[in-house]
Coordinates of C-alpha atoms and ligand atoms in Angstrom, one line a residue:
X1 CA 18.8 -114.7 44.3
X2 CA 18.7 -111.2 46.0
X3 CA 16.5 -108.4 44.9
X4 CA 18.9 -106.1 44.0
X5 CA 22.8 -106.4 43.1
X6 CA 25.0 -103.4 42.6
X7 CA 28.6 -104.2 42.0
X8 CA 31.0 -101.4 42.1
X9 CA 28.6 -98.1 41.3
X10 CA 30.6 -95.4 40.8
X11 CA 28.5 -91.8 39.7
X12 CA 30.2 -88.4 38.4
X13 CA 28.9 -85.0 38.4
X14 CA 30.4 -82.8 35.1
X15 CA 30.2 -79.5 36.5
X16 CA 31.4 -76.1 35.5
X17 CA 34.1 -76.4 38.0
X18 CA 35.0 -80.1 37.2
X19 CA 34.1 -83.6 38.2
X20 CA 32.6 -84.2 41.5
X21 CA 32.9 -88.1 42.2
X22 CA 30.1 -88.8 44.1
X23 CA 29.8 -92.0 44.5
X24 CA 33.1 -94.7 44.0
X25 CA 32.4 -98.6 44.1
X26 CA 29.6 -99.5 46.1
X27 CA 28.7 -102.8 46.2
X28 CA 26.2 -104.1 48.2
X29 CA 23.0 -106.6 47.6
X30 CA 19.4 -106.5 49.2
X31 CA 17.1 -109.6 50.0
X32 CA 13.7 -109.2 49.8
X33 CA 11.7 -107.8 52.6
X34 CA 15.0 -106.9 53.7
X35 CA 15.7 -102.6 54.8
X36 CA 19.0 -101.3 54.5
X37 CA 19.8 -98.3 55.8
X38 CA 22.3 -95.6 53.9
X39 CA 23.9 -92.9 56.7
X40 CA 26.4 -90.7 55.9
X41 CA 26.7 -86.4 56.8
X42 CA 25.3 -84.4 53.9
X43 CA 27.2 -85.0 50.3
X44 CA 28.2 -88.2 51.1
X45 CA 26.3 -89.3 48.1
X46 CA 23.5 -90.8 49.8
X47 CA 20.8 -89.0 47.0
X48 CA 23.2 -89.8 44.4
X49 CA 22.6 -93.8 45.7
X50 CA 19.2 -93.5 45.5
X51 CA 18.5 -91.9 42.1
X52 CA 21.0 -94.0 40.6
X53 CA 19.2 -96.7 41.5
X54 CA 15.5 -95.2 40.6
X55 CA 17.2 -94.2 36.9
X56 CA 16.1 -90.9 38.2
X57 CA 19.7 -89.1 37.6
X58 CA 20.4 -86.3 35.6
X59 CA 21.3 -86.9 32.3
X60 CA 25.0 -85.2 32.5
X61 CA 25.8 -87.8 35.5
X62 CA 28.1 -90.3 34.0
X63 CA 27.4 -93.7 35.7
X64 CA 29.3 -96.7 36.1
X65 CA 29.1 -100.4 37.6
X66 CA 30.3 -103.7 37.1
X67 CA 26.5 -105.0 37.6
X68 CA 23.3 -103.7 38.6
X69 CA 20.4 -106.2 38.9
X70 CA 17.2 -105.9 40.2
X71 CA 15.0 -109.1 40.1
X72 CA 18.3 -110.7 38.0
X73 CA 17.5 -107.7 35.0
X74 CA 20.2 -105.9 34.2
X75 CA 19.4 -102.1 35.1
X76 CA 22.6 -100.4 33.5
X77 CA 20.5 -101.1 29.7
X78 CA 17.0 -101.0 30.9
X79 CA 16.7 -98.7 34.5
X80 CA 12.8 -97.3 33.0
X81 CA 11.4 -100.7 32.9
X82 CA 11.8 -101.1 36.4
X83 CA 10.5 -97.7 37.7
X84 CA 7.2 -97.5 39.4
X85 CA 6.6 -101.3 39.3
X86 CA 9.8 -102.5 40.9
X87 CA 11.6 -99.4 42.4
X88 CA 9.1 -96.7 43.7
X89 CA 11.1 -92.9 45.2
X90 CA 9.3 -91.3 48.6
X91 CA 11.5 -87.7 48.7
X92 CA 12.3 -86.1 51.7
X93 CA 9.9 -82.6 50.9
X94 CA 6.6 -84.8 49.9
X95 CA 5.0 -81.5 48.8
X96 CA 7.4 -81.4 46.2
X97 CA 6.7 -84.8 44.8
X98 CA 2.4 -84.1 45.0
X99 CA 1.0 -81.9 42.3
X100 CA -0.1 -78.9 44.1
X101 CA -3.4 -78.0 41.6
X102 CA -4.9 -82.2 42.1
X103 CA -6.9 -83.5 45.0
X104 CA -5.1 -86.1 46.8
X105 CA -8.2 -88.5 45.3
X106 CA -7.3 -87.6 41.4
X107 CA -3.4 -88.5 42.4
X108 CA -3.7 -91.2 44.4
X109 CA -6.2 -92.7 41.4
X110 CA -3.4 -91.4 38.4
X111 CA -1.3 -93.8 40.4
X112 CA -3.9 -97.0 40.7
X113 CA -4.9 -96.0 36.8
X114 CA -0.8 -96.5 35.8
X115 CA -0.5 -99.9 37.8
X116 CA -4.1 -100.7 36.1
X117 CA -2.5 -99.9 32.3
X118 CA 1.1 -101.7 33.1
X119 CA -1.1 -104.7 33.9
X120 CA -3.4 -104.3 31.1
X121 CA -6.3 -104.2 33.6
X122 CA -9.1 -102.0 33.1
X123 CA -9.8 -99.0 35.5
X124 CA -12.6 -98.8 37.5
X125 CA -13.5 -95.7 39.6
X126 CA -15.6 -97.6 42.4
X127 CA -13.0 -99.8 43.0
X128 CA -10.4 -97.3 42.6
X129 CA -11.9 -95.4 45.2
X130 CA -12.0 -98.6 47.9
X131 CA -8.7 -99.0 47.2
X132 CA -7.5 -95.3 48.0
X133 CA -9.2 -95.4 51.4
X134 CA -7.9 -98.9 51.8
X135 CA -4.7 -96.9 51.2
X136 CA -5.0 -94.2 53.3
X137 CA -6.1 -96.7 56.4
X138 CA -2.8 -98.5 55.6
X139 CA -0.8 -95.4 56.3
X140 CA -3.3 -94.6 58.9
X141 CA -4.9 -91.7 58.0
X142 CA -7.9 -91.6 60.1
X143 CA -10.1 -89.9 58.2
X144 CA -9.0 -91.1 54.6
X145 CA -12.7 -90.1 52.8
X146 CA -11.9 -86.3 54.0
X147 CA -8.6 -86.4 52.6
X148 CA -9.0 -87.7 49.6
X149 CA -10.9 -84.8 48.6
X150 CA -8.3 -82.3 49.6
X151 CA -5.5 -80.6 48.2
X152 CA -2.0 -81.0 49.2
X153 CA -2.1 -77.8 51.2
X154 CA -4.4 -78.6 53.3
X155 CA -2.7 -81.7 55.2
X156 CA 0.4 -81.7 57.4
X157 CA 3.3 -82.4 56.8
X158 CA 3.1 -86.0 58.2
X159 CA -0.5 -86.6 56.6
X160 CA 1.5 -85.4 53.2
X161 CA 4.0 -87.7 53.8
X162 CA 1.9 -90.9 54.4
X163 CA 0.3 -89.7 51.5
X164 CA 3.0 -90.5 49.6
X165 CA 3.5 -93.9 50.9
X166 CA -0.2 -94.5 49.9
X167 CA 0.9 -93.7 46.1
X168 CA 3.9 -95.4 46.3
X169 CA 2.0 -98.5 47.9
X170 CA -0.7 -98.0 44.9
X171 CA 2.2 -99.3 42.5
X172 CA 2.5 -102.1 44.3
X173 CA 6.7 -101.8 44.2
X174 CA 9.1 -104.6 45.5
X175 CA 11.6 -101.9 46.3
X176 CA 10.7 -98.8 48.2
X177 CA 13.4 -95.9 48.7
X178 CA 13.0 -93.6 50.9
X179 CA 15.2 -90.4 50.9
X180 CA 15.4 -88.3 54.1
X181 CA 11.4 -89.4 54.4
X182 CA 11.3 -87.9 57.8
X183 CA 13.9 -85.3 57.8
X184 CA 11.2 -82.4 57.9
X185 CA 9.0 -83.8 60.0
X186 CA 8.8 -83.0 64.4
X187 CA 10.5 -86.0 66.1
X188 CA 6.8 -87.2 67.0
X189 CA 5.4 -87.2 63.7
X190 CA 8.5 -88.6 62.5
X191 CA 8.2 -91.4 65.0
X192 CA 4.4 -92.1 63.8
X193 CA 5.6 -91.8 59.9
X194 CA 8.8 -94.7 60.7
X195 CA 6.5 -96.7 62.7
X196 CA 4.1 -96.5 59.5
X197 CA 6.9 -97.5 57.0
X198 CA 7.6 -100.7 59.4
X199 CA 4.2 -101.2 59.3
X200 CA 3.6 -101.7 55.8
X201 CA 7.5 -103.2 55.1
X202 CA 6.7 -106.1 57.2
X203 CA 2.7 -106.8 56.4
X204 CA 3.9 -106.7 52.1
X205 CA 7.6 -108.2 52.8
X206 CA 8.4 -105.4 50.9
X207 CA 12.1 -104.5 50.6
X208 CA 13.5 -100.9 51.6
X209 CA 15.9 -98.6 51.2
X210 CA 16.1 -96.1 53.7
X211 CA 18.1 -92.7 53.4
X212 CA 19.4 -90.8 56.4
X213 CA 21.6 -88.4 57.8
X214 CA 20.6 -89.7 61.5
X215 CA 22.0 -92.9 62.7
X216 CA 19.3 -93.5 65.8
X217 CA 16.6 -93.0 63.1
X218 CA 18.1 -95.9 60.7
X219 CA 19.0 -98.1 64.1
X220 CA 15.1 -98.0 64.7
X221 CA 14.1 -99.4 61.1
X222 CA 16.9 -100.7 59.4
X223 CA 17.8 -104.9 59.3
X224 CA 22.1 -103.5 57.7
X225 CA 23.6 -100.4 57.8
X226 CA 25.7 -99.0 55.3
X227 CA 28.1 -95.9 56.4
X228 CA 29.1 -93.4 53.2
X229 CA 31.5 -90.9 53.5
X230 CA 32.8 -89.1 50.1
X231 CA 30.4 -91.9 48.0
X232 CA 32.0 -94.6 49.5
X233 CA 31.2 -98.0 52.1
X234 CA 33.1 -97.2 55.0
X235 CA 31.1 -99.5 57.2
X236 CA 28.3 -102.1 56.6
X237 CA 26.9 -104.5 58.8
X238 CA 23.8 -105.4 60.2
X239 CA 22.0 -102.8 62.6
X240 CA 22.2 -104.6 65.9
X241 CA 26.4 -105.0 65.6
X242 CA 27.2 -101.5 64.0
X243 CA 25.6 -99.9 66.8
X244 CA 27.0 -102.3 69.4
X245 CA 30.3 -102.5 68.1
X246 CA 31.7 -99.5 65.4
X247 CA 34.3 -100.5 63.6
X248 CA 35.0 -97.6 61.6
X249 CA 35.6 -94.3 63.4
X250 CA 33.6 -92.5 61.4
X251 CA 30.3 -94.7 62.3
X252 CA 31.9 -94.0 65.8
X253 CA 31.5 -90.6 65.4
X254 CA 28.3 -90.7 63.7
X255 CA 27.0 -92.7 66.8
X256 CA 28.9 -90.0 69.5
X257 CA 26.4 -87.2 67.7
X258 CA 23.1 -89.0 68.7
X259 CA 21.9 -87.1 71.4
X260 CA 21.8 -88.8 74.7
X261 CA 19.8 -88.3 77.5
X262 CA 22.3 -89.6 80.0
X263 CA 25.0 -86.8 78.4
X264 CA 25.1 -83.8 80.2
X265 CA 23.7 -81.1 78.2
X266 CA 26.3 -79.2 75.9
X267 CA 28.2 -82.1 75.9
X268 CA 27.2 -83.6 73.0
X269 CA 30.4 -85.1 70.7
X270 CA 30.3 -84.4 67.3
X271 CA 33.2 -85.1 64.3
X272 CA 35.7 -82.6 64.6
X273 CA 36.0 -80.5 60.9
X274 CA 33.9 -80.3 57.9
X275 CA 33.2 -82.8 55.4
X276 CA 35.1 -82.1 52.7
X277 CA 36.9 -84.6 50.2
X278 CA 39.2 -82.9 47.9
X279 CA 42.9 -83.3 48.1
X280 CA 42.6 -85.6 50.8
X281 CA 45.5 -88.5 50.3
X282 CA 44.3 -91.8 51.4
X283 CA 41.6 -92.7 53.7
X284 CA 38.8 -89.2 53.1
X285 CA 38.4 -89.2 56.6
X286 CA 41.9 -89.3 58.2
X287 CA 41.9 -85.3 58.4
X288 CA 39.2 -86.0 61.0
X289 CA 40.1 -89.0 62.7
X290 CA 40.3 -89.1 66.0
X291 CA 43.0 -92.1 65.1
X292 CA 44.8 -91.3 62.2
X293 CA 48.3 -92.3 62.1
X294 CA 51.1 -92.6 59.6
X295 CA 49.1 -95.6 57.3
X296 CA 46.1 -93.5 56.5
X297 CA 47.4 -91.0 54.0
X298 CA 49.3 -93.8 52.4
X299 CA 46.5 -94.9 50.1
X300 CA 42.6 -95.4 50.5
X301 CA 42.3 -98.5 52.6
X302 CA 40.5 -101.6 51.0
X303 CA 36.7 -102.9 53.0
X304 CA 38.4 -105.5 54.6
X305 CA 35.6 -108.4 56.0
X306 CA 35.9 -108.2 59.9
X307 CA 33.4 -110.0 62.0
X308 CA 30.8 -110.7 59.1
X309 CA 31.5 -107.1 58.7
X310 CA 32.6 -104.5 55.9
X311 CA 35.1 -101.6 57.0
X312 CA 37.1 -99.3 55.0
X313 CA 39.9 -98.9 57.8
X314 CA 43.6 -99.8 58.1
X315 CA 43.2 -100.8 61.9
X316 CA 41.8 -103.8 60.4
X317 CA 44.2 -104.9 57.7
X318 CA 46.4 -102.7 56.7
X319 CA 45.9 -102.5 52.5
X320 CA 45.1 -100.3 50.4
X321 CA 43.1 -100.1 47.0
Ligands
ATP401 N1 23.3 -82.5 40.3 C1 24.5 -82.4 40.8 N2 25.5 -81.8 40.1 C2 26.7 -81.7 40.6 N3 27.1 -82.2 41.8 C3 26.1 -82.8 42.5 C4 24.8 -83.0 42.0 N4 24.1 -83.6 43.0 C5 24.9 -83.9 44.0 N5 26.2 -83.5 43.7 C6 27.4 -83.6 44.5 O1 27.6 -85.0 44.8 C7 27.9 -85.2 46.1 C8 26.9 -86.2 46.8 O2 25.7 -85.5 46.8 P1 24.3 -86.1 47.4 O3 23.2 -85.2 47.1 O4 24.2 -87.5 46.8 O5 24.6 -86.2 48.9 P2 23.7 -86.6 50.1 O6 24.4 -87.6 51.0 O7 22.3 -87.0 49.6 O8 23.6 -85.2 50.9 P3 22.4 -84.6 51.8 O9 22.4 -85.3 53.1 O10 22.7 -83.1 51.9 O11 21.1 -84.8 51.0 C9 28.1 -83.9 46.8 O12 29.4 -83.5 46.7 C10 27.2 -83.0 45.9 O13 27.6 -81.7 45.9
MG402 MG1 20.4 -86.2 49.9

């Protein structure tokens, strides 16, 4: 049985300006210890993805799936139950997610103290304590008895972020999701923070979800890919192929924009346009494709299975939803 199962999710906004789809059908599963990867340009839906799934979205957001199980419990009727014991959130801006007025000691224990209640164990502060800097050395923090008795200003933005994974690691989740986690980092730290998230993935077989906008960051850490554009699958497949081989030419693009050291500088290919999805007929990317032709405005093409592969393109099968 896999971890998770999500059978057509589809999520609307109800703004003051109308409904803003944000999400339409995704289906997809996840094994345990497995990472899948979610890469798409900014409002692809990617967020939307992962607070659906962490029954963290906003009340007005109407949501709607098929199925959604995680550990075979339905989440649709009971998304709370599973929050902080089976799905933990790591946010792109960690400083927003750490309370600014608590020592990283007192949070890192609040988090120990909830797993403690769930379980109906008691808490002890000795062994709380052990555990933090246990923790702390998992994320490698070097110098975890210093930081736990400082405040959130006082670490970088890396140490903040490892942080993080320390609390979510305190809950001892099966399902980690990690939005943008390195997004605001320099590329070294962000290098040290991904080889940290590997790190403790493969030592808990702990599954992940990993959110980003960069395609070389997800090809470094991900097992599958998943392409969004306009809050839906254009492309899944695992990491190796969708790199060797794009199918869709949005992933092609996507792939084009990583910046490569044997490109000449200033050459660097990007999607032509701006990401936009309204009163687009048919396939949402055909006003950028490099390869649209007459087919693509004639309906939104169906993820055909090519190659043990998903894509959402009528080069390979010419049908339509
Ligand atoms: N709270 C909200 N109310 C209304 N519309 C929203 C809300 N949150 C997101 N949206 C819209 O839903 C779509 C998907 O947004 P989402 O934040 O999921 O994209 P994203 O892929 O995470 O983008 P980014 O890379 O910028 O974080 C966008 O069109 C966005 O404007
Ligand atoms: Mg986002």
């Amino acid at each position: 049985m896999a971890l998770l199962e999500v059978e057509n999710l589809s999520v609307e906004y109800n703004t003051k300006s109308g409904c803003v789809l944000a999400l339409r059908n995704v289906s997809f599963s996840l094994d345990e210890g497995e990472v899948l990867g979610i890469v798409g340009e900014s409002g692809s839906g990617k967020s939307t993805l992962a607070l659906a799934l962490s029954g963290l979205l906003e009340r007005s957001a109407v949501i709607k799936a098929h199925r959604m199980t995680f550990c075979g419990v339905d989440l649709l009727g009971n998304i709370e139950s599973v929050r902080g014991t089976g799905v933990f959130m790591v946010f792109q801006d960690p400083f927003s997610s750490l309370n600014p007025l608590m020592k990283i000691r007192q949070q890192l224990f609040e988090a120990i103290k909830v797993r403690c209640d769930r379980a109906k164990l008691s808490f002890n502060e000795d062994e709380a304590r052990k555990e933090a800097i246990e923790l702390l050395k998992e994320v490698r923090i070097t110098d975890p008895e210093d930081v736990l008795e400082r405040y959130p200003h006082q670490l970088s933005g890396g140490q903040t972020q490892r942080v993080m994974i320390a609390m979510a690691l305190a809950e001892k989740p099966k399902l980690l999701i990690a939005d943008e986690p390195t997004t605001a980092l320099d590329v070294i730290t962000q290098a040290q923070v991904l080889s940290v998230f590997k790190n403790v993935v493969n030592r808990r077989h702990m599954s992940m979800i990993f959110i980003t906008h960069d395609l070389a960051v997800a090809s470094q850490i991900c097992d599958r890919i998943m392409v969004l554009y306009g809050g839906m699958v254009q492309e899944m497949g695992s990491t190796s192929e969708v790199l060797k081989d794009p199918k869709h030419p949005y992933t092609l693009g996507l792939i084009g924009s990583i910046p490569n050291k044997s490109k000449e500088e200033g050459e660097l290919s990007s999607i032509k346009g701006y990401y936009t999805t309204t009163g687009i007929r048919g396939c949402l990317f055909s006003p950028r494709c490099p390869f649209v032709r007459e087919g693509c405005t004639k309906g939104v093409p169906r993820l055909n299975a090519v190659d043990g592969r998903l894509v959402r393109c009528i080069n390979y099968g010419e049908q339509y939803e």
